[in-house]
CSV table of C-alpha atoms in Angstrom, one decimal:
chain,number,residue,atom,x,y,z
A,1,UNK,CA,77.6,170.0,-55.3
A,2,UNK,CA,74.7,171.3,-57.1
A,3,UNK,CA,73.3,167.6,-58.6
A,4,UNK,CA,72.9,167.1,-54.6
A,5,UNK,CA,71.6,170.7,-53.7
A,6,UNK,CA,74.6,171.6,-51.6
A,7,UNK,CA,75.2,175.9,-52.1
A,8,UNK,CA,78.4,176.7,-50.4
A,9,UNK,CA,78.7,180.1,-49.6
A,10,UNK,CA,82.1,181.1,-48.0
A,11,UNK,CA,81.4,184.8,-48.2
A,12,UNK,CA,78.7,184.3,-45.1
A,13,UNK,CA,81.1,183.0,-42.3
A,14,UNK,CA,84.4,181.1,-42.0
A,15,UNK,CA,82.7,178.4,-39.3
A,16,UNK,CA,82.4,175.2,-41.8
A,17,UNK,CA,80.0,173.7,-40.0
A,18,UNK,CA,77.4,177.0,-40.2
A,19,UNK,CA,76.7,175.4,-43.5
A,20,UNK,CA,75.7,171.8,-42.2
A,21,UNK,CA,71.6,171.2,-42.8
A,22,UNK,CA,69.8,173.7,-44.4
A,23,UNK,CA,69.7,174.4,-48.5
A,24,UNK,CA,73.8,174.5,-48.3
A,25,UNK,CA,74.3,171.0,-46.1
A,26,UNK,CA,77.8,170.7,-46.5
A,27,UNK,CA,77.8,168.1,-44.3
A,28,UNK,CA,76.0,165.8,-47.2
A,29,UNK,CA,78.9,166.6,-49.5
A,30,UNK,CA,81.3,165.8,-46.8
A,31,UNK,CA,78.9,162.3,-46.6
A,32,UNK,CA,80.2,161.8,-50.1
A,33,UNK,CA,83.9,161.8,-50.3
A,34,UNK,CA,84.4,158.7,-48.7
A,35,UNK,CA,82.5,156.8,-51.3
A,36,UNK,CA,83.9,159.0,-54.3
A,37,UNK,CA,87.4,157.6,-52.8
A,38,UNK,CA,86.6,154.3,-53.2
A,39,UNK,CA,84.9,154.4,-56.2
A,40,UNK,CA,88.4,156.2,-57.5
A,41,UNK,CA,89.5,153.1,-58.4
A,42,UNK,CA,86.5,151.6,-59.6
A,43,UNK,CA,86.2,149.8,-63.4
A,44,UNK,CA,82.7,150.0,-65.0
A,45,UNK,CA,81.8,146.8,-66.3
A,46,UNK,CA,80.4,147.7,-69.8
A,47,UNK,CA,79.8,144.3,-72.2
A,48,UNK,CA,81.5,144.8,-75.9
A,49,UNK,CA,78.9,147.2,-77.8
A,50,UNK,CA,77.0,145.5,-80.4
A,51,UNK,CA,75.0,148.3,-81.4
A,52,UNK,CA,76.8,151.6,-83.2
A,53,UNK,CA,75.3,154.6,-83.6
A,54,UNK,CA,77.1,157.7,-85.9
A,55,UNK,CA,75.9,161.4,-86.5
A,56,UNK,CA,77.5,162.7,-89.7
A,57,UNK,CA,78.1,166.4,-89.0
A,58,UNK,CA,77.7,167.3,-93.2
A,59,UNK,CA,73.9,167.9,-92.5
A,60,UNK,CA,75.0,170.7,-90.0
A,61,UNK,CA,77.3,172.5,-92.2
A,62,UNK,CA,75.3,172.7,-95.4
A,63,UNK,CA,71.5,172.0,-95.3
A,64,UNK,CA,71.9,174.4,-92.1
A,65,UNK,CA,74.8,176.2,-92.9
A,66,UNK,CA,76.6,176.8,-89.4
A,67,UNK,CA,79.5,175.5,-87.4
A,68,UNK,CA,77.3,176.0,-84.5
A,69,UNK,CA,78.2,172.3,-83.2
A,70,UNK,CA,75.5,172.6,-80.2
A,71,UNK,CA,72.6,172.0,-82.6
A,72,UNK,CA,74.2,168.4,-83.1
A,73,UNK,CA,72.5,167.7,-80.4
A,74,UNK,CA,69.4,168.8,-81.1
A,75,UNK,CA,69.3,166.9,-84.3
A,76,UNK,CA,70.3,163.7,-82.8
A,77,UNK,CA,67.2,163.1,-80.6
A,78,UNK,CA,66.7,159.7,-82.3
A,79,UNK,CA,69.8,158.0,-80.6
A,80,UNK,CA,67.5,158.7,-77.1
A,81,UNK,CA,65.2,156.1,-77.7
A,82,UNK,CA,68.2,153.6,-77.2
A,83,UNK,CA,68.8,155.6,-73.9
A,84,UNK,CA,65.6,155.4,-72.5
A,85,UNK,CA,65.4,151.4,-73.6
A,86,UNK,CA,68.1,150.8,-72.1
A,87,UNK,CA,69.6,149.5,-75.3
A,88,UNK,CA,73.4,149.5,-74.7
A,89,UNK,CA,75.5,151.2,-78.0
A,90,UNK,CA,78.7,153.5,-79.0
A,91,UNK,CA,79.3,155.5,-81.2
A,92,UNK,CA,80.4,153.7,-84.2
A,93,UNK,CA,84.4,153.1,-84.5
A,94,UNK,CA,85.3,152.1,-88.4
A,95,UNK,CA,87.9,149.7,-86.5
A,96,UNK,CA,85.4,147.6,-84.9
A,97,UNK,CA,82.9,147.7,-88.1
A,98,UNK,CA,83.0,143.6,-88.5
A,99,UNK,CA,81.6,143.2,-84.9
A,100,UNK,CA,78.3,145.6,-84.8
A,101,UNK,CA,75.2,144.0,-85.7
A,102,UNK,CA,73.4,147.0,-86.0
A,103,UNK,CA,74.2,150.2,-87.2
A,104,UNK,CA,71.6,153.4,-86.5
A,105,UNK,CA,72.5,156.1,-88.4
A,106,UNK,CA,71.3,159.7,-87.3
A,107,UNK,CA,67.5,160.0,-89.1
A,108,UNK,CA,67.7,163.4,-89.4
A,109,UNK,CA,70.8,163.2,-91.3
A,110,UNK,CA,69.9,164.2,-94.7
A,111,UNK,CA,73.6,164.8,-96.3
A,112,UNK,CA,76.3,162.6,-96.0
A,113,UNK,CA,79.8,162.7,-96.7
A,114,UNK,CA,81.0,160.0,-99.0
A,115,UNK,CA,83.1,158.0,-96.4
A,116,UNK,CA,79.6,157.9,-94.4
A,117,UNK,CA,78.1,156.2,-96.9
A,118,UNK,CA,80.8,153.6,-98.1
A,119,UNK,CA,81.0,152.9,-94.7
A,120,UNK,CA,78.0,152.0,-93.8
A,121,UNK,CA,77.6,150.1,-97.3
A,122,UNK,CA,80.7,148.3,-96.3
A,123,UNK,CA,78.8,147.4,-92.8
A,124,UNK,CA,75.4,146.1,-94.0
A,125,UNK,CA,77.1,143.7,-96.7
A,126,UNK,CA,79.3,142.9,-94.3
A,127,UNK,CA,76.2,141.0,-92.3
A,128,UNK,CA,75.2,144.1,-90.1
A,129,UNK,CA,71.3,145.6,-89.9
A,130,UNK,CA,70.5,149.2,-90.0
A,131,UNK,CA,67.2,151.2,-89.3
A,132,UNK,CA,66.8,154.5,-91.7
A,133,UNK,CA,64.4,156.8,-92.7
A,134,UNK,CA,64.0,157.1,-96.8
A,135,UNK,CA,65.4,160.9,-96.4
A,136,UNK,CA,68.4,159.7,-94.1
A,137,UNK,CA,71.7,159.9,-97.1
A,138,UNK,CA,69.4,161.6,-99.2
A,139,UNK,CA,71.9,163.9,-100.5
A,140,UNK,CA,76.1,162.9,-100.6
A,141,UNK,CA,77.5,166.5,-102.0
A,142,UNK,CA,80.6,164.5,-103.5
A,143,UNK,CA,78.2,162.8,-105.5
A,144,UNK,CA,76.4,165.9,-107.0
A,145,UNK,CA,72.6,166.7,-106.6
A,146,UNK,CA,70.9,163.5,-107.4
A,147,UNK,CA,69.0,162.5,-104.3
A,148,UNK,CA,68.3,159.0,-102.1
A,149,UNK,CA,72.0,158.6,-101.9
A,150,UNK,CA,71.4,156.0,-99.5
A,151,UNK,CA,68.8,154.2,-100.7
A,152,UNK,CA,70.4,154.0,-104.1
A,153,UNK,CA,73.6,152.4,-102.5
A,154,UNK,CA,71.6,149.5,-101.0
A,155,UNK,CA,69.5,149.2,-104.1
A,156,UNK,CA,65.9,150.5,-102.5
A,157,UNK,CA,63.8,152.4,-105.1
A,158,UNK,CA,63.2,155.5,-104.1
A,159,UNK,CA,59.8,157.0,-103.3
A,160,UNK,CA,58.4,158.7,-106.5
A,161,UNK,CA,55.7,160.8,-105.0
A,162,UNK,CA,56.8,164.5,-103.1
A,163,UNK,CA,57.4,164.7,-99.6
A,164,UNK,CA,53.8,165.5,-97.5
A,165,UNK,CA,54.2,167.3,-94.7
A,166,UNK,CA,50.8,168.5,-93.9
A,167,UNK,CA,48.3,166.3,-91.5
A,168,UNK,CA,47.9,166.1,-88.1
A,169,UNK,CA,47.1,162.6,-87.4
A,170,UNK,CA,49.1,160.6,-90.2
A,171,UNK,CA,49.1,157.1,-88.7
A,172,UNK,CA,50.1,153.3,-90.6
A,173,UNK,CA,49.1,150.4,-89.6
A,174,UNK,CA,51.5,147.3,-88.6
A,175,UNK,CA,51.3,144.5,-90.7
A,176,UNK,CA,52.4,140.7,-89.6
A,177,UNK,CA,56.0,139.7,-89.2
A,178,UNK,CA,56.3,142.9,-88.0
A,179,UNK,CA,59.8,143.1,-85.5
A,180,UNK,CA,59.0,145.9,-84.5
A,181,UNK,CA,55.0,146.6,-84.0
A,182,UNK,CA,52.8,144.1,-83.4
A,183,UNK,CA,50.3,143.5,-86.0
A,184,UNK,CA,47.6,146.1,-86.3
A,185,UNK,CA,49.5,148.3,-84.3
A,186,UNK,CA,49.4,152.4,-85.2
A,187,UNK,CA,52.7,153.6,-85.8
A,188,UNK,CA,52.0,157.5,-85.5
A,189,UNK,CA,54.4,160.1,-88.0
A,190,UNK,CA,55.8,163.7,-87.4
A,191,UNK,CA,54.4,166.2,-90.2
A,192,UNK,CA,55.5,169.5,-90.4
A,193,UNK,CA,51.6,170.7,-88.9
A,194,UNK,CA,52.1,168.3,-85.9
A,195,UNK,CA,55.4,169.4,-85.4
A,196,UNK,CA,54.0,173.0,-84.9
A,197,UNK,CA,51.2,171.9,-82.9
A,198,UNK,CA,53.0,170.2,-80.7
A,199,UNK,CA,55.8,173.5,-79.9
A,200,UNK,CA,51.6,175.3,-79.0
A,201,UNK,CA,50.8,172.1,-77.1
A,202,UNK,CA,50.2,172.8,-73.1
A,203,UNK,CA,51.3,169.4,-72.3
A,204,UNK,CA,54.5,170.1,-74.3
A,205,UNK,CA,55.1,173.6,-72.5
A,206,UNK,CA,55.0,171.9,-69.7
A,207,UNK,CA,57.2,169.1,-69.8
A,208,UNK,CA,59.5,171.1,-72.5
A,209,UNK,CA,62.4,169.8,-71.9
A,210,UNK,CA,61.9,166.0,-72.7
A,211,UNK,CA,60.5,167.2,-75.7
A,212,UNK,CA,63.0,166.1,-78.2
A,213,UNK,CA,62.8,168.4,-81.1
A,214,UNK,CA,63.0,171.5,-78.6
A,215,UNK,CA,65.7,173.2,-80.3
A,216,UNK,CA,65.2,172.4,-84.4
A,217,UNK,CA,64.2,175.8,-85.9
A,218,UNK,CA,61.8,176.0,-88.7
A,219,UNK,CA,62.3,173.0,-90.8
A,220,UNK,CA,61.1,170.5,-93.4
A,221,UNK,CA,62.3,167.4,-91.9
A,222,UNK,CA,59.1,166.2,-90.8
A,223,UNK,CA,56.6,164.3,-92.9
A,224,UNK,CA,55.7,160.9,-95.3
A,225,UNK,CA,55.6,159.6,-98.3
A,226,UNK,CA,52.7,158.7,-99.8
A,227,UNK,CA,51.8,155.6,-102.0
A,228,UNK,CA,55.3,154.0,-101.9
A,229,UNK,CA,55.7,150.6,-103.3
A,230,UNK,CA,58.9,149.7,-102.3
A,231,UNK,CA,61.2,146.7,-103.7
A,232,UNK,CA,61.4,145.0,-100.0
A,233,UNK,CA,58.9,143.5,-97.6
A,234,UNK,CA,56.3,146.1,-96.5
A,235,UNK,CA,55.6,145.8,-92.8
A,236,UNK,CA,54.0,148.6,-92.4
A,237,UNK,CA,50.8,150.8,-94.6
A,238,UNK,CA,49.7,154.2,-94.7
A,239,UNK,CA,45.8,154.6,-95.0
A,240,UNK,CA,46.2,155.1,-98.6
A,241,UNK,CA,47.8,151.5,-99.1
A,242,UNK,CA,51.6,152.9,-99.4
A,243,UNK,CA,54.7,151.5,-97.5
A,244,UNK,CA,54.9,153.1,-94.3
A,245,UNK,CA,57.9,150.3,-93.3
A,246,UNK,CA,59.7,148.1,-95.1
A,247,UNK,CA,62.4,145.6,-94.7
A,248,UNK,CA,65.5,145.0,-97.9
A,249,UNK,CA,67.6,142.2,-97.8
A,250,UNK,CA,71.5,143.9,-99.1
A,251,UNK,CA,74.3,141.7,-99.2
A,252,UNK,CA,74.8,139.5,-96.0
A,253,UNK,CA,72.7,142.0,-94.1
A,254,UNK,CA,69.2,144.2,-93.7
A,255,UNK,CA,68.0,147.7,-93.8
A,256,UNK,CA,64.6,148.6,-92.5
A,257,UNK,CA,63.1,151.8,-93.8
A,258,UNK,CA,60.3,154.4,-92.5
A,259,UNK,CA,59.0,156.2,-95.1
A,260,UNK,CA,58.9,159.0,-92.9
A,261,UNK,CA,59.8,160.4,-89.5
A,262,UNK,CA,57.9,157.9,-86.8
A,263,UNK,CA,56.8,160.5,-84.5
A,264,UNK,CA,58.9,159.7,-81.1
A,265,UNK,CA,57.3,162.4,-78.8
A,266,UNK,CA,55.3,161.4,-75.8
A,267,UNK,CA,57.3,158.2,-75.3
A,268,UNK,CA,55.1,157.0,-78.5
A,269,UNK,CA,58.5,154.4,-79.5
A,270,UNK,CA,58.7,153.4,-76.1
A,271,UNK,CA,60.5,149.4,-76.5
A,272,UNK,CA,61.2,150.0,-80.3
A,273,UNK,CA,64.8,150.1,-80.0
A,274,UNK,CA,64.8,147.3,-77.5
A,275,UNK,CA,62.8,145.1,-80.7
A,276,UNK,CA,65.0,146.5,-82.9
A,277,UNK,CA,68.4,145.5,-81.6
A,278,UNK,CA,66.2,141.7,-80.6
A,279,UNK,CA,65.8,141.6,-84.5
A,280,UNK,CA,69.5,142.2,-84.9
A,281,UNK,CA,70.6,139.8,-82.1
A,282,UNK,CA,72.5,141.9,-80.6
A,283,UNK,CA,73.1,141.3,-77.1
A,284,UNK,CA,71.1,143.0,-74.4
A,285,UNK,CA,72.7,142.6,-70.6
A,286,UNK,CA,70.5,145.4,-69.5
A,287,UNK,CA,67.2,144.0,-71.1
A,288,UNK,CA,65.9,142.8,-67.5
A,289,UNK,CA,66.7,145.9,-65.8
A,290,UNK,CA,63.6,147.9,-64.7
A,291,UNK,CA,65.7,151.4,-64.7
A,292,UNK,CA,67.0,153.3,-67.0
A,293,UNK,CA,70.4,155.0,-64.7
A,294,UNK,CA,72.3,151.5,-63.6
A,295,UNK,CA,75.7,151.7,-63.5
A,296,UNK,CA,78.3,148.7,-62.4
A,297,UNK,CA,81.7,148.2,-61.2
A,298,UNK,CA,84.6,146.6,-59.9
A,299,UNK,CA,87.6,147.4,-57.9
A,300,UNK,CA,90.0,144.9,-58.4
A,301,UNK,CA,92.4,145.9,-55.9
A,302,UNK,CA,90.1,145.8,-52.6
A,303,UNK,CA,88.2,143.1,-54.7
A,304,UNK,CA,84.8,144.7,-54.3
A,305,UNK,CA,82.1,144.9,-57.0
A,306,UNK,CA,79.2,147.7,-56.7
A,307,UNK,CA,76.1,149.1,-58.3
A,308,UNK,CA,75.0,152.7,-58.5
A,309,UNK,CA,71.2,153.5,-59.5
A,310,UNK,CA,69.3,156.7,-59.7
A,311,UNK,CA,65.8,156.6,-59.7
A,312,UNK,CA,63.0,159.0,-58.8
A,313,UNK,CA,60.0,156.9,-59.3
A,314,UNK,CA,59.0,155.1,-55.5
A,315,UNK,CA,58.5,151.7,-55.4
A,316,UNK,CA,60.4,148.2,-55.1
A,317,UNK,CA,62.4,146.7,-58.2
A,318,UNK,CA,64.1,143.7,-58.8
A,319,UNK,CA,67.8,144.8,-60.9
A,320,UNK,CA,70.2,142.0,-62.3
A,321,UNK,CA,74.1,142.1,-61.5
A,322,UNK,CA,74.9,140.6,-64.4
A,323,UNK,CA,78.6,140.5,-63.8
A,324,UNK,CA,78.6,139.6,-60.0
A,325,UNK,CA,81.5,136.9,-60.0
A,326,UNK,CA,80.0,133.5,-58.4
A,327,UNK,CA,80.9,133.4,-54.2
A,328,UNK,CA,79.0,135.1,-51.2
A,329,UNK,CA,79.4,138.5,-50.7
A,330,UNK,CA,78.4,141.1,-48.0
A,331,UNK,CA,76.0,144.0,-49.4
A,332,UNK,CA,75.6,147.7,-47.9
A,333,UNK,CA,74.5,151.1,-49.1
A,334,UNK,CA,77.2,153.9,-47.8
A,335,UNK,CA,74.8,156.3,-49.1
A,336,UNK,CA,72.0,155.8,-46.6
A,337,UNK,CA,74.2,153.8,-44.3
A,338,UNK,CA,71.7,150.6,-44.9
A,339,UNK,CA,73.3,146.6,-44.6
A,340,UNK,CA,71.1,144.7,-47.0
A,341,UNK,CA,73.1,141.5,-45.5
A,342,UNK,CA,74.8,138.6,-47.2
A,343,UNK,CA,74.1,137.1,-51.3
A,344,UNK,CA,75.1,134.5,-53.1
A,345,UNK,CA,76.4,136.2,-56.4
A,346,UNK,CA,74.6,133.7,-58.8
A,347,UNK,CA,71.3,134.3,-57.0
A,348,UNK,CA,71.8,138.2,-58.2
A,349,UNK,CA,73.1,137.6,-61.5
A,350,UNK,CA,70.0,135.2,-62.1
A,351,UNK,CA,67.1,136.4,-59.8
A,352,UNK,CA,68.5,139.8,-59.5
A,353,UNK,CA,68.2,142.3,-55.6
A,354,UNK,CA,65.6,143.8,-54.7
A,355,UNK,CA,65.6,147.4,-53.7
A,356,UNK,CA,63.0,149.7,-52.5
A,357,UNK,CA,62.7,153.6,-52.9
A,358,UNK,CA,60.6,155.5,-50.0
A,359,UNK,CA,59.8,159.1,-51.1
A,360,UNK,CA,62.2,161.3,-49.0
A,361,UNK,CA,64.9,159.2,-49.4
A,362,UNK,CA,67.9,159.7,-51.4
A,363,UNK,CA,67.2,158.8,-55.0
A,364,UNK,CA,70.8,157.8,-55.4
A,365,UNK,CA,71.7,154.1,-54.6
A,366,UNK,CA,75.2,152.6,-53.9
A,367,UNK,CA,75.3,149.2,-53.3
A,368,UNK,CA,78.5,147.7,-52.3
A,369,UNK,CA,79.3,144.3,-52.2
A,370,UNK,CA,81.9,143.1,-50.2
A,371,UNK,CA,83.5,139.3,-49.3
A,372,UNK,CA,81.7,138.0,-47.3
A,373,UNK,CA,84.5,136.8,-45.5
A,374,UNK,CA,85.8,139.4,-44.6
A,375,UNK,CA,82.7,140.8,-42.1
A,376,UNK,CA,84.0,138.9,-39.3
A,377,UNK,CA,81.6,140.2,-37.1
A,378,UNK,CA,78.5,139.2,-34.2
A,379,UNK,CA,76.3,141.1,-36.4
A,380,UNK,CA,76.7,140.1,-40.1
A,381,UNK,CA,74.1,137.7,-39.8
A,382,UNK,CA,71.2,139.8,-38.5
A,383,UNK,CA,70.4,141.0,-42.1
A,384,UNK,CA,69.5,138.7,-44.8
A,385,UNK,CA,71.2,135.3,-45.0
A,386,UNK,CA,72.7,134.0,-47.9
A,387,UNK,CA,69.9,132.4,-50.9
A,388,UNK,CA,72.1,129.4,-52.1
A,389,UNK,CA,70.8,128.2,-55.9
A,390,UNK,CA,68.6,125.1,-55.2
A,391,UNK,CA,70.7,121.9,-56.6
A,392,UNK,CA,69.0,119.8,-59.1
């Protein structure tokens, strides 16, 4: 009851409805359990992931030296730049290898274990493509203290200069054939001084909890490598002329490489992912969709499909229902008690519904779609009529 500001306090009275309106509003949660019945049965409809992500926990235990398993989290920051494009993924499942076509390993994941790294060698020469930074596998502790692990296994030279992590401005500049930046685009880097001047940043005080290396303690993950000539396609330069990006061709697949840790504060990598997993060809249902929390569904049994969205921001947005099955089907919102009248289901799986949020509203959304046939009422048609697709 809390994610919809309901407080229920029973201590006060035992009158139920002394806690409809108000801060407590029971009668909102009470609004609710209707819809969370139906939705009981409900299937998501998730497309097969394409995209794998994987944290190895072997940085955790021994460059930080803890079983404290909530500061996964807070090393894992990377894999929220697929959130926020939208980008569908899973966690990577060694069964389904064969059918990712891109792997993104963890980039602050400096040590790996050994099954780690054969497995993701056994991906990318498989045909799969995988975005790293240089220190990501730099250290496998089966495999003793030589470093660039992972770089080594895909047969990238290593950098030969020392890790910088001083500068407050470090910047490269795209180069063509880029699939990521355009050309001439600035690609900013974290340093270990713009890591601390961010944590004494205003702006980042602010706003502290979207900043996404809240909870790393003093650390030397952040910085470059300077004047790297790599053995792959550089797509990227520092100011001084090194490889800021580069792209290797290993076996059947690819492996693109920052040299360095792309700085991903203030939505700076906003769309990279989204290029990223285009350069993979990995399929993208969601790519159209203008908001980030979109969830859809069927129930089979009362043969109903539906849509939840969440979103804050006011205005009007057009969202895809990619998996509407073709026929005409009757649409209201339970959650507001709005009809939004009767589709055709190709018209929303190719031109998408439009929805508008008024400030005030509920930010919540639940869009159910019914038969039409089975609204058998005077009334069904006072909403909007059915868009049939124009024949050619």
């Amino acid at each position: 009851g809390a994610n919809l500001h309901i407080y229920y306090m029973p201590y006060k009275t035992l009158k139920l409805t002394d806690f409809y309106g108000g801060f407590r509003a029971f009668d909102v949660m009470e609004k609710f359990k209707p819809i969370l019945n139906e939705v009981y049965e409900m299937e998501l409809c998730s497309p097969e992931k394409e995209i794998a992500v994987y944290q190895d926990p072997a940085t955790l235990y021994t460059k930080h030296r803890t079983t404290f398993h909530a500061r996964l989290d807070d090393l894992k920051r990377w894999f929220e730049l697929l959130e926020a494009d939208s980008v569908p993924h899973e966690t990577l499942v060694p069964e389904k290898l064969a059918n990712y076509k891109l792997i993104v390993p963890n980039l602050l994941d400096e040590v790996l274990r050994l099954e780690t790294l054969e497995l993701y060698s056994r991906a990318v020469r498989g045909g799969a493509r995988m975005i790293l930074s240089a220190n990501t596998g730099k250290f496998v502790p089966e495999l003793g203290d030589e470093p660039f692990q992972l770089l080594k296994k895909f047969g990238i030279r290593p950098p030969e200069s020392a890790y910088q992590r001083s500068g407050l401005r470090v910047t490269a500049r795209a180069e063509a054939g880029n699939p990521l930046f355009a050309e001439g685009s600035e690609i900013r880097f974290q340093t270990g001084d713009s890591f601390h001047a961010q944590l004494n940043s205003r702006a980042v005080l602010r706003e502290f909890w979207k900043y996404p290396y809240r909870w790393i303690p003093e650390t030397d993950y952040f910085g470059f490598y300077p004047g790297v000539k790599p053995n792959g396609t550089v797509l990227a330069r520092f100011a001084d002329g090194g490889a800021a990006l580069s792209l290797h061709r290993v076996g059947k697949g690819e492996v693109l490489v920052f040299w360095g840790t792309p700085d991903m504060s203030s939505g700076r990598l906003s769309g990279m992912m989204d290029r990223t997993a285009e350069w993979a060809g990995a399929a993208n249902p969601w790519k159209k969709n203008p908001l980030r929390y979109f969830l859809e569904g069927r129930n089979r049994r009362l043969n109903r499909h539906y849509v939840m969205v969440y979103n804050e921001k006011p205005g009007t947005f057009t969202l895809p229902v990619p998996n509407l099955p073709n026929g005409k089907w009757f649409l209201d919102d339970p959650v507001s008690s709005m009809r939004l009248g009767r589709y055709d289901g190709k018209t929303l799986r190719e031109k998408g519904l439009k929805l508008t949020w008024i400030p005030g509203y509920s930010p919540l959304k639940f869009i159910r779609m019914i038969p039409s046939g089975e609204i058998d009422t005077a009334w069904k048609d006072k909403y909007q009529p059915v868009s049939s697709p124009k024949r050619k």
